Coordinates of C-alpha atoms in Angstrom, one line a residue:
Chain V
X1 CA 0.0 0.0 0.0
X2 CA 1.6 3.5 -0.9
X3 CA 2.4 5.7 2.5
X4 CA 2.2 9.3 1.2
X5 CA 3.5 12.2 3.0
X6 CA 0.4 14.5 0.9
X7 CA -1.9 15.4 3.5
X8 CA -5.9 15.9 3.5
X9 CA -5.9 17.5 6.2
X10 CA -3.0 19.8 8.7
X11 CA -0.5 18.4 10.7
X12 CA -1.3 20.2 13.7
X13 CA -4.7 18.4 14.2
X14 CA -3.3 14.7 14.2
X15 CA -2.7 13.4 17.8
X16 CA -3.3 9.5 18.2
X17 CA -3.1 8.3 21.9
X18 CA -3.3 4.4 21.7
X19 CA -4.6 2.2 24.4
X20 CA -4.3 -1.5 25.2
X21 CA -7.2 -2.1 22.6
X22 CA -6.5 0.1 19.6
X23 CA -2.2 0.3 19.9
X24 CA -2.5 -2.8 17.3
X25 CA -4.7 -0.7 14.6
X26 CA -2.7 2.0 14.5
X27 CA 1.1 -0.3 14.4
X28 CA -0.6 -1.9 11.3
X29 CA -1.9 1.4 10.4
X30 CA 1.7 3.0 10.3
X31 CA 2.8 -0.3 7.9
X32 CA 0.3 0.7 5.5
X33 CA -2.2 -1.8 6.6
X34 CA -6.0 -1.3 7.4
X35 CA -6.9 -4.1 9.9
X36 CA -9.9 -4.3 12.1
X37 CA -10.5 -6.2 16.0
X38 CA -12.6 -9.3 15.7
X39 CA -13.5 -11.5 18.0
X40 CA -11.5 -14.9 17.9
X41 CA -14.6 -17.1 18.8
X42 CA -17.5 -15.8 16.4
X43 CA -15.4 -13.6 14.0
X44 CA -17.9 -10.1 15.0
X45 CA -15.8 -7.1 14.0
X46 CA -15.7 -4.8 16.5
X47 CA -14.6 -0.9 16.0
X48 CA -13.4 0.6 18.0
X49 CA -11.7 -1.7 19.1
X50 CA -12.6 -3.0 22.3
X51 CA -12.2 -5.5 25.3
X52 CA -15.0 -8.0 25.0
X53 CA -17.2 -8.9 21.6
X54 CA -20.8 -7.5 22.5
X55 CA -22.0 -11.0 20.6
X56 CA -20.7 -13.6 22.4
X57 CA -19.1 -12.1 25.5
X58 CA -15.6 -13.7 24.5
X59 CA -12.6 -11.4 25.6
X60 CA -10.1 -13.2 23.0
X61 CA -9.9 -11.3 19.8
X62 CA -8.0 -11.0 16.6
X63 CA -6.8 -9.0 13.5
X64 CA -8.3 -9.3 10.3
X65 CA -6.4 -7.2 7.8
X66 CA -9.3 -6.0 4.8
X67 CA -8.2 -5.7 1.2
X68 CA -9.0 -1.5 1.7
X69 CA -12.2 -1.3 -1.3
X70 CA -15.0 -0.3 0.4
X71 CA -18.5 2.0 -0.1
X72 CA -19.5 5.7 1.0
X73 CA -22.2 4.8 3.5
X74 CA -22.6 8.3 4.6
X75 CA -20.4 12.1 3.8
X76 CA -20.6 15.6 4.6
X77 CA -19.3 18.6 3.7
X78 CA -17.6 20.9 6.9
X79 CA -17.7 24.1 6.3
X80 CA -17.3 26.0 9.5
X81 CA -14.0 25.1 11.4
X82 CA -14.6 23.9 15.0
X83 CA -11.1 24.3 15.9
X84 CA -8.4 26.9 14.6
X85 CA -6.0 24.4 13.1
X86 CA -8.6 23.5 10.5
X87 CA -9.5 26.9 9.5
X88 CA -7.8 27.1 6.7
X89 CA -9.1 23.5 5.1
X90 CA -12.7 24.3 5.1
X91 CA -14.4 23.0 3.4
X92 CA -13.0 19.4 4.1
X93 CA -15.3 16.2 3.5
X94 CA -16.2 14.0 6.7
X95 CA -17.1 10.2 4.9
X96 CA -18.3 7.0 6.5
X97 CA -17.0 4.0 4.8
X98 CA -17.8 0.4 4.4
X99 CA -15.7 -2.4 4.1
X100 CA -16.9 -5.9 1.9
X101 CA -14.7 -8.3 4.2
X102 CA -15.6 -5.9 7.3
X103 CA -19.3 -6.2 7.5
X104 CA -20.9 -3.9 10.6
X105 CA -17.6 -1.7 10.5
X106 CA -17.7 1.8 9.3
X107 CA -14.4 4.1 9.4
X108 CA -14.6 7.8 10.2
X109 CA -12.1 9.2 7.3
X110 CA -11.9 11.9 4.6
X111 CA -11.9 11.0 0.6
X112 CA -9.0 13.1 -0.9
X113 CA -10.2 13.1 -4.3
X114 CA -14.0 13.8 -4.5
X115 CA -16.1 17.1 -4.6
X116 CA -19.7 17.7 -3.0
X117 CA -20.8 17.0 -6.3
X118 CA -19.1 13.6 -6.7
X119 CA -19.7 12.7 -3.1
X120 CA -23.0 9.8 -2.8
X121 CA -24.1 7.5 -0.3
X122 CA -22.7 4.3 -2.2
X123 CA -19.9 5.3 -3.9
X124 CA -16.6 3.4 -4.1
X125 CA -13.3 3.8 -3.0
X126 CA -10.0 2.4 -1.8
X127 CA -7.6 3.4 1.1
X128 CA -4.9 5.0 0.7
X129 CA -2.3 6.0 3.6
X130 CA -0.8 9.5 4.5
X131 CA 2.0 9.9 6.8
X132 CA 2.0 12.6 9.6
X133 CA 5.2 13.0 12.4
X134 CA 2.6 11.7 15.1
X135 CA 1.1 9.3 12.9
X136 CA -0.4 8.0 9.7
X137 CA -3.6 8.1 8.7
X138 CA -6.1 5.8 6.6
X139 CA -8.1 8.2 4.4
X140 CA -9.4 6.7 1.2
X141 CA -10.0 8.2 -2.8
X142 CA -12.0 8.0 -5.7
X143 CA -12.1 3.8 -6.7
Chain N
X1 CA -46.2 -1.6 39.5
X2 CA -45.1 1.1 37.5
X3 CA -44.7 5.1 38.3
X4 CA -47.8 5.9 37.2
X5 CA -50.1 9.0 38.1
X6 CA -47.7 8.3 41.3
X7 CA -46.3 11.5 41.3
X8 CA -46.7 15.1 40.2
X9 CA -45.2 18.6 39.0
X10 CA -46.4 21.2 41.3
X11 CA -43.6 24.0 40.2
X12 CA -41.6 25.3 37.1
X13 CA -39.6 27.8 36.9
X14 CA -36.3 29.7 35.0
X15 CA -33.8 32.5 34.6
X16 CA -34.0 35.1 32.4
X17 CA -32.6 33.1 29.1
X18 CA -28.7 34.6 27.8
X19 CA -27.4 34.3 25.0
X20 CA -24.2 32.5 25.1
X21 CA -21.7 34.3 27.4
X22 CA -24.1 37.2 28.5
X23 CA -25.3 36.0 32.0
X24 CA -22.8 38.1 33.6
X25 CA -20.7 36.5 36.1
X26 CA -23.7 35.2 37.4
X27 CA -22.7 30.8 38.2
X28 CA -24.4 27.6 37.1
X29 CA -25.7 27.9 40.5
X30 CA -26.7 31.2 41.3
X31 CA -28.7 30.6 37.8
X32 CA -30.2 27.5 39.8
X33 CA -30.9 28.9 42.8
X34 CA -32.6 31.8 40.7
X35 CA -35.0 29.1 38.8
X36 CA -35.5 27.1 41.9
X37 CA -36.5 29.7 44.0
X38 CA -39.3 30.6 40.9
X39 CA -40.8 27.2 40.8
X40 CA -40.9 26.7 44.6
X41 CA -43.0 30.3 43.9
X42 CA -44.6 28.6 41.8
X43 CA -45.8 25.9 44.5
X44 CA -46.2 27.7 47.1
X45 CA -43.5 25.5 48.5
X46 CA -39.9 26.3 50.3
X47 CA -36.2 25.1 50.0
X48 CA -37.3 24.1 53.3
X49 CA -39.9 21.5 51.7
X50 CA -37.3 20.4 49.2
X51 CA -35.7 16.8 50.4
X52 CA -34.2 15.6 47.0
X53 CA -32.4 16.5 43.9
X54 CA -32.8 14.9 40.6
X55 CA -29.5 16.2 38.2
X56 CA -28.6 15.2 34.5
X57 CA -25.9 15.6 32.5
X58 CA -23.2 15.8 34.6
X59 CA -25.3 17.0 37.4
X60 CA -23.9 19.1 39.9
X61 CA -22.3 19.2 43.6
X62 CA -25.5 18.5 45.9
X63 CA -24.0 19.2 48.6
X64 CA -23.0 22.5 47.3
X65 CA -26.5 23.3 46.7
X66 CA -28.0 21.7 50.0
X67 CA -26.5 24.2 52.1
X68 CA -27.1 26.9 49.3
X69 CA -30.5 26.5 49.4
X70 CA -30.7 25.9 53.0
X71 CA -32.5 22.5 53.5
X72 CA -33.1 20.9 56.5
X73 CA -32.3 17.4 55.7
X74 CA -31.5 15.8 52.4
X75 CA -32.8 12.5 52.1
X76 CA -32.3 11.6 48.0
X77 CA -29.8 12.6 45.4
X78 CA -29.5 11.2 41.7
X79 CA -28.0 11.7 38.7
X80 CA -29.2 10.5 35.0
X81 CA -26.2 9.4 33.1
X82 CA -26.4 10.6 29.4
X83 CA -25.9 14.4 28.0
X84 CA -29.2 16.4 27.4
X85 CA -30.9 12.3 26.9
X86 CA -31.4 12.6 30.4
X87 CA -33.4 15.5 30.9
X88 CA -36.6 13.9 31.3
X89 CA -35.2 10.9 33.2
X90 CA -34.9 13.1 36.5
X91 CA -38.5 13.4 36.2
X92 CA -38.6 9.7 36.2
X93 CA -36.4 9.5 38.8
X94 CA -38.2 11.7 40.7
X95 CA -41.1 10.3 40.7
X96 CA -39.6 6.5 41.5
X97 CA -37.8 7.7 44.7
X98 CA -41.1 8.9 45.5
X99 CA -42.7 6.0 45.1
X100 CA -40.2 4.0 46.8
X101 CA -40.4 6.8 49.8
X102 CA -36.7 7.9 49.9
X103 CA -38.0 11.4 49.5
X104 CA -41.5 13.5 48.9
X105 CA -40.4 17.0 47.4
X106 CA -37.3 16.5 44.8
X107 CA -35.8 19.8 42.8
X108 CA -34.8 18.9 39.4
X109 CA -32.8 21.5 38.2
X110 CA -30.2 22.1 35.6
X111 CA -28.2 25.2 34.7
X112 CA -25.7 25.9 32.1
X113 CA -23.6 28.7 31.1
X114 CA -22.4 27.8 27.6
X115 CA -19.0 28.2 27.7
X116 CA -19.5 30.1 31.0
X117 CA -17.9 28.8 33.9
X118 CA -16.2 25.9 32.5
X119 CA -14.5 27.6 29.1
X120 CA -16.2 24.3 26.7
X121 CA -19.0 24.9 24.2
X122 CA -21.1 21.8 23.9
X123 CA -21.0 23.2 20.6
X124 CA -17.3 22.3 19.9
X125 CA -17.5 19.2 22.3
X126 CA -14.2 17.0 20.8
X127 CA -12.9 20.2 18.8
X128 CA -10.5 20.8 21.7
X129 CA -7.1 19.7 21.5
X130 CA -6.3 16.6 23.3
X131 CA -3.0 15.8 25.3
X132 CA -3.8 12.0 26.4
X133 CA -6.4 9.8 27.8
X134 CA -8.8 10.6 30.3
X135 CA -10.7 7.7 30.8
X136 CA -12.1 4.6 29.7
X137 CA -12.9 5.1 25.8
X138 CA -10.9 8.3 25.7
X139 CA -8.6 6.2 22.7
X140 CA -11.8 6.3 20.4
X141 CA -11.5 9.7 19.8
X142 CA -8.3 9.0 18.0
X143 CA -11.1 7.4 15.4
X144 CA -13.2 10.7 14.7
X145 CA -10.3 14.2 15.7
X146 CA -7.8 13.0 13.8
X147 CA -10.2 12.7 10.8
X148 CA -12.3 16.7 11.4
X149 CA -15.1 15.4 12.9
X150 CA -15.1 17.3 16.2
X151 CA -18.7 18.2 17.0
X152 CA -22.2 16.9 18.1
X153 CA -23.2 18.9 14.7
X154 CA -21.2 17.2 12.3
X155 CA -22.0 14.0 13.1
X156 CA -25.7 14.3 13.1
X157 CA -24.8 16.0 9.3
X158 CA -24.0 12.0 9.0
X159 CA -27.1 10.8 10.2
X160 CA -28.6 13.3 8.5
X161 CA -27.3 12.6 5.4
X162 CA -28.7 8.7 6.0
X163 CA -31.9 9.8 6.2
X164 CA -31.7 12.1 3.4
X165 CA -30.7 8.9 1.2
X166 CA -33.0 6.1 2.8
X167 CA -36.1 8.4 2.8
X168 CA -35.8 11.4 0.4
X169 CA -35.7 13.6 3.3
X170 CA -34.8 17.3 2.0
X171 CA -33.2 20.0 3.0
X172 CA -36.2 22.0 3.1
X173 CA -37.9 19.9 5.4
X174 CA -35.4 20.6 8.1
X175 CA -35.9 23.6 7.5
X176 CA -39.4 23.6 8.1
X177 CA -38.9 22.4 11.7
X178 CA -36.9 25.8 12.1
X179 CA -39.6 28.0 10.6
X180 CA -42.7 26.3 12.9
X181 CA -40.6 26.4 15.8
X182 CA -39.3 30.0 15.0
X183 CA -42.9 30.6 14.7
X184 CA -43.7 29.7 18.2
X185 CA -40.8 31.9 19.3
X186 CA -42.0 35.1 18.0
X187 CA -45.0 34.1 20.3
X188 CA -42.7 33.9 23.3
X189 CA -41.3 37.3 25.2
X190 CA -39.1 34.5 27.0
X191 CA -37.4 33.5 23.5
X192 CA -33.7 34.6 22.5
X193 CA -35.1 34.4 18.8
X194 CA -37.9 35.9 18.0
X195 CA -38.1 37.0 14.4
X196 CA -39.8 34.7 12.2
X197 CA -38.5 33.2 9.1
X198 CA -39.0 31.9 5.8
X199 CA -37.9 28.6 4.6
X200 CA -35.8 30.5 2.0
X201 CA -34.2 32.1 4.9
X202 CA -33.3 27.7 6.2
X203 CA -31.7 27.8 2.6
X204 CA -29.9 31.2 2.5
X205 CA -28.2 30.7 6.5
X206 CA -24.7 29.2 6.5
X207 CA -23.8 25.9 5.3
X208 CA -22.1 24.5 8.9
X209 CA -22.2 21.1 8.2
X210 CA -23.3 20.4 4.8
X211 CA -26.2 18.8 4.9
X212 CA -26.9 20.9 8.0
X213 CA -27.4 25.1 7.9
X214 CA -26.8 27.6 10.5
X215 CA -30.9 27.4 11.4
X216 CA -30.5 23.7 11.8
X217 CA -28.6 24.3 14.3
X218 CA -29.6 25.1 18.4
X219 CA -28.7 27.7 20.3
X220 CA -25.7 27.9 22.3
X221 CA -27.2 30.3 25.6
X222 CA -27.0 30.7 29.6
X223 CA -29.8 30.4 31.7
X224 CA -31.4 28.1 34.9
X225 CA -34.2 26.0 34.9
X226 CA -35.6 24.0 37.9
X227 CA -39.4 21.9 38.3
X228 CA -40.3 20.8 41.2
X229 CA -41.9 17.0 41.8
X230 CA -43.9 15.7 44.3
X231 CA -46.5 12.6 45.3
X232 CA -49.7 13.2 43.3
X233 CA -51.2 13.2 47.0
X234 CA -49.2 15.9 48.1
X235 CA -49.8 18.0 45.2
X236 CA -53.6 18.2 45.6
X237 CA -53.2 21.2 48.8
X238 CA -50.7 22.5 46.8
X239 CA -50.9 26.4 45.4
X240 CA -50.4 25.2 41.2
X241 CA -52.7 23.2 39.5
X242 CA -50.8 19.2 39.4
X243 CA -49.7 18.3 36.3
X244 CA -50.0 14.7 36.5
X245 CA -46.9 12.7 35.8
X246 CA -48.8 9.7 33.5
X247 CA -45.9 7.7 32.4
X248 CA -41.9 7.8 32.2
X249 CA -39.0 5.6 30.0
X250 CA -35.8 5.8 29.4
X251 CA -32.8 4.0 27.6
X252 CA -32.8 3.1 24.0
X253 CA -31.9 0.5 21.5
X254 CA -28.2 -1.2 23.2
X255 CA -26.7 -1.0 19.8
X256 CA -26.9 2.2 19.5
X257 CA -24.4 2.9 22.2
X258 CA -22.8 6.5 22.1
X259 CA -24.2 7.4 18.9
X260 CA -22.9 10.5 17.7
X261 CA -19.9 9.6 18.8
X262 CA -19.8 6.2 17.5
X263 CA -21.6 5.6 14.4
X264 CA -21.0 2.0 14.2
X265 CA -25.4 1.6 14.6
X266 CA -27.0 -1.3 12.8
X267 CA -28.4 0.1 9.2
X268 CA -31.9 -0.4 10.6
X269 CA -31.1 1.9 13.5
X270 CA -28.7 4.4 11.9
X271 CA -31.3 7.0 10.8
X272 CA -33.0 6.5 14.1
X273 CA -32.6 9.3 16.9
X274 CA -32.6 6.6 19.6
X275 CA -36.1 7.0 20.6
X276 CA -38.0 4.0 19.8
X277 CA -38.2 1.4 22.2
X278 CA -38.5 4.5 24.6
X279 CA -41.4 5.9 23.2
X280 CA -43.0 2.4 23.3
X281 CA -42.3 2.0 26.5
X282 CA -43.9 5.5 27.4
X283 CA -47.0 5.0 25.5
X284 CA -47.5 1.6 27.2
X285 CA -47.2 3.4 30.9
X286 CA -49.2 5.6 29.8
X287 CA -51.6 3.8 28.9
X288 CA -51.8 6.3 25.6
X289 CA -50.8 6.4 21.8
X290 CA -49.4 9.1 19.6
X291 CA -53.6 9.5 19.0
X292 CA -53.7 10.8 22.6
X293 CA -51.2 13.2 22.5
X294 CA -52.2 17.0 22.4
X295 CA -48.5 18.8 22.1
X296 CA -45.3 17.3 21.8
X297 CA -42.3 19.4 23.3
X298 CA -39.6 17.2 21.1
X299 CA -35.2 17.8 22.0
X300 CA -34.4 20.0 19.2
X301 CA -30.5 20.5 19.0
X302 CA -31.1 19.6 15.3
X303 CA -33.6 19.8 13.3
X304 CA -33.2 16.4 11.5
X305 CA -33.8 14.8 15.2
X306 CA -37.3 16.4 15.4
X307 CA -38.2 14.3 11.9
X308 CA -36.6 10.7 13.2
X309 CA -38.4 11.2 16.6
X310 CA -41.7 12.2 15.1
X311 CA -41.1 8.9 12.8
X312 CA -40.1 6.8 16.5
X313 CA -43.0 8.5 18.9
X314 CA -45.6 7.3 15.8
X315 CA -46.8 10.4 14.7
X316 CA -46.0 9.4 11.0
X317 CA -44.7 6.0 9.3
X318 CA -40.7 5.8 9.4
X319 CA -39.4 7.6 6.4
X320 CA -42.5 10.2 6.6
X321 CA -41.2 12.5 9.0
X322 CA -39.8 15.1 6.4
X323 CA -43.6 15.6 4.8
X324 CA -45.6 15.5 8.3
X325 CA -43.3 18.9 9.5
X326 CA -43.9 20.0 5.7
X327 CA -46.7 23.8 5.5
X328 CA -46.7 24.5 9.3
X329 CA -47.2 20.6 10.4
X330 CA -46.0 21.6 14.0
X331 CA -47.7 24.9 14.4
X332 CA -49.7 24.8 18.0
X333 CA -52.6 26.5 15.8
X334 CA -53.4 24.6 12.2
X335 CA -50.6 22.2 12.2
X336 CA -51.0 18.6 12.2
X337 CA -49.3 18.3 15.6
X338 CA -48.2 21.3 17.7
X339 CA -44.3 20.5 18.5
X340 CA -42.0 22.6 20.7
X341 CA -44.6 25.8 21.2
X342 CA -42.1 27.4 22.9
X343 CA -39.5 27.8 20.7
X344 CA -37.3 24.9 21.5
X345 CA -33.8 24.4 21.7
X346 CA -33.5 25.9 17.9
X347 CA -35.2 29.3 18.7
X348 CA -36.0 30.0 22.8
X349 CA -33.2 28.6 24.5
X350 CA -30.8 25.5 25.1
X351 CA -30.5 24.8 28.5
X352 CA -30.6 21.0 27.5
X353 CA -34.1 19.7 28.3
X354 CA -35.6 21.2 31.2
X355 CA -37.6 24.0 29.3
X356 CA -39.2 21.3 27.1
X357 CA -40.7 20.0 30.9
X358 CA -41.7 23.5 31.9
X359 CA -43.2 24.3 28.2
X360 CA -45.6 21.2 28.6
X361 CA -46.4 22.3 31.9
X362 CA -47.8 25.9 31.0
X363 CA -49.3 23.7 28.0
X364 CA -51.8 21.9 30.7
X365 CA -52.8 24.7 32.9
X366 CA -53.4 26.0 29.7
X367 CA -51.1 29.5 30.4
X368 CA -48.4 28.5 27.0
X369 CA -47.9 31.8 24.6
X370 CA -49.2 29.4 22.0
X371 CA -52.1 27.8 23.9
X372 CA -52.9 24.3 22.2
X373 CA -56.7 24.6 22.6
X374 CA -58.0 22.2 25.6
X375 CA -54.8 20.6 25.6
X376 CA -54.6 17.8 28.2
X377 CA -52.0 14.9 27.4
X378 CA -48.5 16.0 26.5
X379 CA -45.3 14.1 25.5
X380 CA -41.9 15.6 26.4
X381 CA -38.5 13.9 25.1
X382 CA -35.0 14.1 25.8
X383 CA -31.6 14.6 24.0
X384 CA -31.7 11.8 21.0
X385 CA -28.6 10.7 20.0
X386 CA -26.6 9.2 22.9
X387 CA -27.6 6.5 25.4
X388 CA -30.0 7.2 27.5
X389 CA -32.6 8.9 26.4
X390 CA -35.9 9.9 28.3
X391 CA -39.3 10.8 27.7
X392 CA -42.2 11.4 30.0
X393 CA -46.2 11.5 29.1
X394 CA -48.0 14.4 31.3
X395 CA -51.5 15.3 31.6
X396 CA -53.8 17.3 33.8

């Protein structure tokens, strides 16, 4: 997967603070690898990643890396900034994506690519990876 | 055995309402004592009467306000978890410790300075810059800052948009929420808004969060708000006329967890505001339907959550929220169900919940700016969006 150093959005706004539960996404993350917590005993993705699977109560879990295709499920467009650092990025796009071999999982991430008008509920797109000094970043484009 | 008809509320009362910042240096609980001391006016009853305290979101120091208010003897203190989804809960939980005699005269109160005392808009909630963990969860933020999405606004844009796609839902239908509940405004000498507008003006105010506008939006203001809850035996020799506390829920579907700030809801539940299984749970307490119910006082921090709970509470079929609000639908005088006759959260004030209560109140002693003709069974909700919600069912 290609690790870009292009960003969506600034620098100043990434901050990742891992905890026992999502340190593992974000390692594979920084690899260029989008992988999501299931559980080890009934395969239920989970995310965020969590202690215990809400379906069958088992506390083992594992990683299931997804190919990184996946479907708008819902987008918006931001056009006021909430915090200074992203004042100068408005207006940035907010989409909710769904993974095919990741069903019940939706990731919070931008689409580099796409305008309001291209934006739809449904459309498709891959992950792609950008690399900030605090961290890297799954965001996806145009598929 | 349920709560019901068990208790009563015999007092409401609230600040003058601020826009955001301009309560002075006035605190949250100078703002409460100022609204309790109304609705005890109200009753006819004391701080000396008062033996409980019912708080939500985040509650507040009751010991702080025991000896503020001069009690003699606290007996019962609660707190609904949840943001503004608990705002009718402390009704509920009122009128349970009540019933289960830990106390007989319980404040609920809630004041907020937006930005006042504590420096945080709920506005921006998650727009702040983070330095580490704070708790359990605090690591799933990492999931939404790091991607823009740092508000309660732009992640109902999301649901929003869901609704938009599954039903047809447009624009202008939010924006007809604003216009019927700026309508009730201009009615209201109490209300921070009170010009009326146009649909064209829902169109022509800011994009914030595209699909959302600037008029989708709530208020971000200062004020106090307090009612005052009793046994429906007590209330009788009291000086206001009861208004009858007929049924109470909380909760919400499991899956739907923290909502906004999770977004991971089953498909079926994703357009949802969280509502349903509380409004069945209501009706059935109750002993009512959506048939029964004369005004609705709805949570209105968005205007897309006024169409999902209208589609939740039974007032239309799911997906036929957008043309039910349509040509005035919620006006207290010709519309198909008066909603939020005093203003709401998007035009009178956000204080998170507690005017909703007091508006339903004035409603059934029939005393509202926008009298619903003979009305006599209302429905109040809470906050949708988080876990737990609340509703209650009054009547007189």
């Amino acid at each position: 997967m290609t690790i870009s150093q292009e960003h969506y959005l600034p620098e100043s706004v990434v901050a990742i603070f891992p905890d026992q539960y999502s340190r593992e996404y974000w390692d594979r993350i920084a690899r260029g690898e989008l992988a999501f917590q299931r559980c080890a005993q009934c395969k239920t993705f989970r995310h965020p990643p969590g202690p215990m699977c809400p379906k069958c109560s088992s506390f083992e879990a594992e990683w299931h890396t997804v190919e990184g295709k996946g479907t708008i499920y819902s987008w918006e467009i931001v056009t006021l900034a909430l915090n200074d650092a992203l004042a100068d990025y408005v207006p940035y796009n907010v989409v909710l994506v769904e993974f095919p071999d990741a069903p019940g999982v939706r990731l919070v991430t931008n689409c580099i690519d796409a305008s309001k008008e291209q934006l739809s509920v449904g459309m498709p797109v891959e992950v792609i990876y950008q690399k900030y000094s605090k961290a890297t970043l799954p965001r996806v484009r145009k598929a | 055995m349920t709560i019901k008809d068990i208790g009563a509320i015999v007092g409401v009362g609230h600040t003058d309402f601020y826009k955001r910042g301009q309560s002075g240096d006035q605190t949250e609980l100078e703002l409460m004592l100022k609204a309790t001391m109304v609705a005890l006016d109200d009753s006819g009853l004391t701080p000396q009467d008062i033996d409980g305290f019912s708080f939500y979101a985040s509650g507040f120091d009751a010991g702080l306000l025991a000896t503020a208010l001069g009690i003699k003897e606290l007996r019962y203190s609660t707190i609904m978890s949840g943001g503004g989804g608990g705002s009718q809960g402390t009704i509920a939980n009122a009128v349970a410790a009540i019933q289960a005699g830990y106390a007989e005269v319980i404040l609920c109160t809630k004041a907020l300075k937006s930005g006042g005392d504590t420096g945080r808009r709920i506005g921006r909630m998650g727009a702040e810059p983070r330095t580490g963990r704070v708790g359990a969860g605090a690591a799933d933020w990492d999931f939404y800052h790091n991607f823009g999405l740092t508000s309660p606004g732009q992640s109902f844009a999301l649901m929003a948009r869901q609704h938009m796609h599954k039903f047809g839902t447009t624009s202008e239908q939010f924006g007809a929420v604003a216009v019927s509940t700026r309508f009730h405004a201009s009615r209201n000498p109490n209300a921070i808004h009170q010009m009326p507008i146009t649909i064209e003006d829902h169109q022509n105010s800011r994009m914030i969060a595209d699909p959302l506008h600037l008029l989708d939006y709530c208020l971000e203001t200062d004020g106090g708000t307090a009612v005052i809850v009793t046994s429906a035996e007590r209330a009788k020799d009291l000086k206001a006329k009861p208004v009858y506390v007929g049924g109470a829920a909380m909760g919400g579907p499991g899956p739907f967890g923290q909502g906004i700030f999770y977004l991971q809801m089953p498909d079926d539940i994703f357009h949802w505001s969280g509502h349903k299984p509380v409004a069945d749970r209501v009706y059935a307490m109750a002993g009512v339907g959506p048939q029964d119910i004369d005004v609705a006082e709805m949570y209105d921090h968005f205007t897309p959550l006024v169409i999902m709970q209208l589609e939740e509470y039974g007032f239309c079929k799911p997906g036929e929220g957008g043309a039910f609000v349509e040509d005035g639908g919620l006006r207290f005088d010709t519309g198909r169900l008066p909603v939020n006759t005093h203003g709401g959260n998007l035009s009178e004030v956000y204080l998170l919940g507690l005017t909703h209560t007091i508006e339903a109140v004035r409603q059934l002693r029939g005393t509202a700016s926008s009298q619903v003709k003979d009305a006599e069974v209302a429905l109040v909700t809470s906050g949708p969006g988080i876990l737990p919600t609340s509703a209650i069912i009054l009547h007189n």
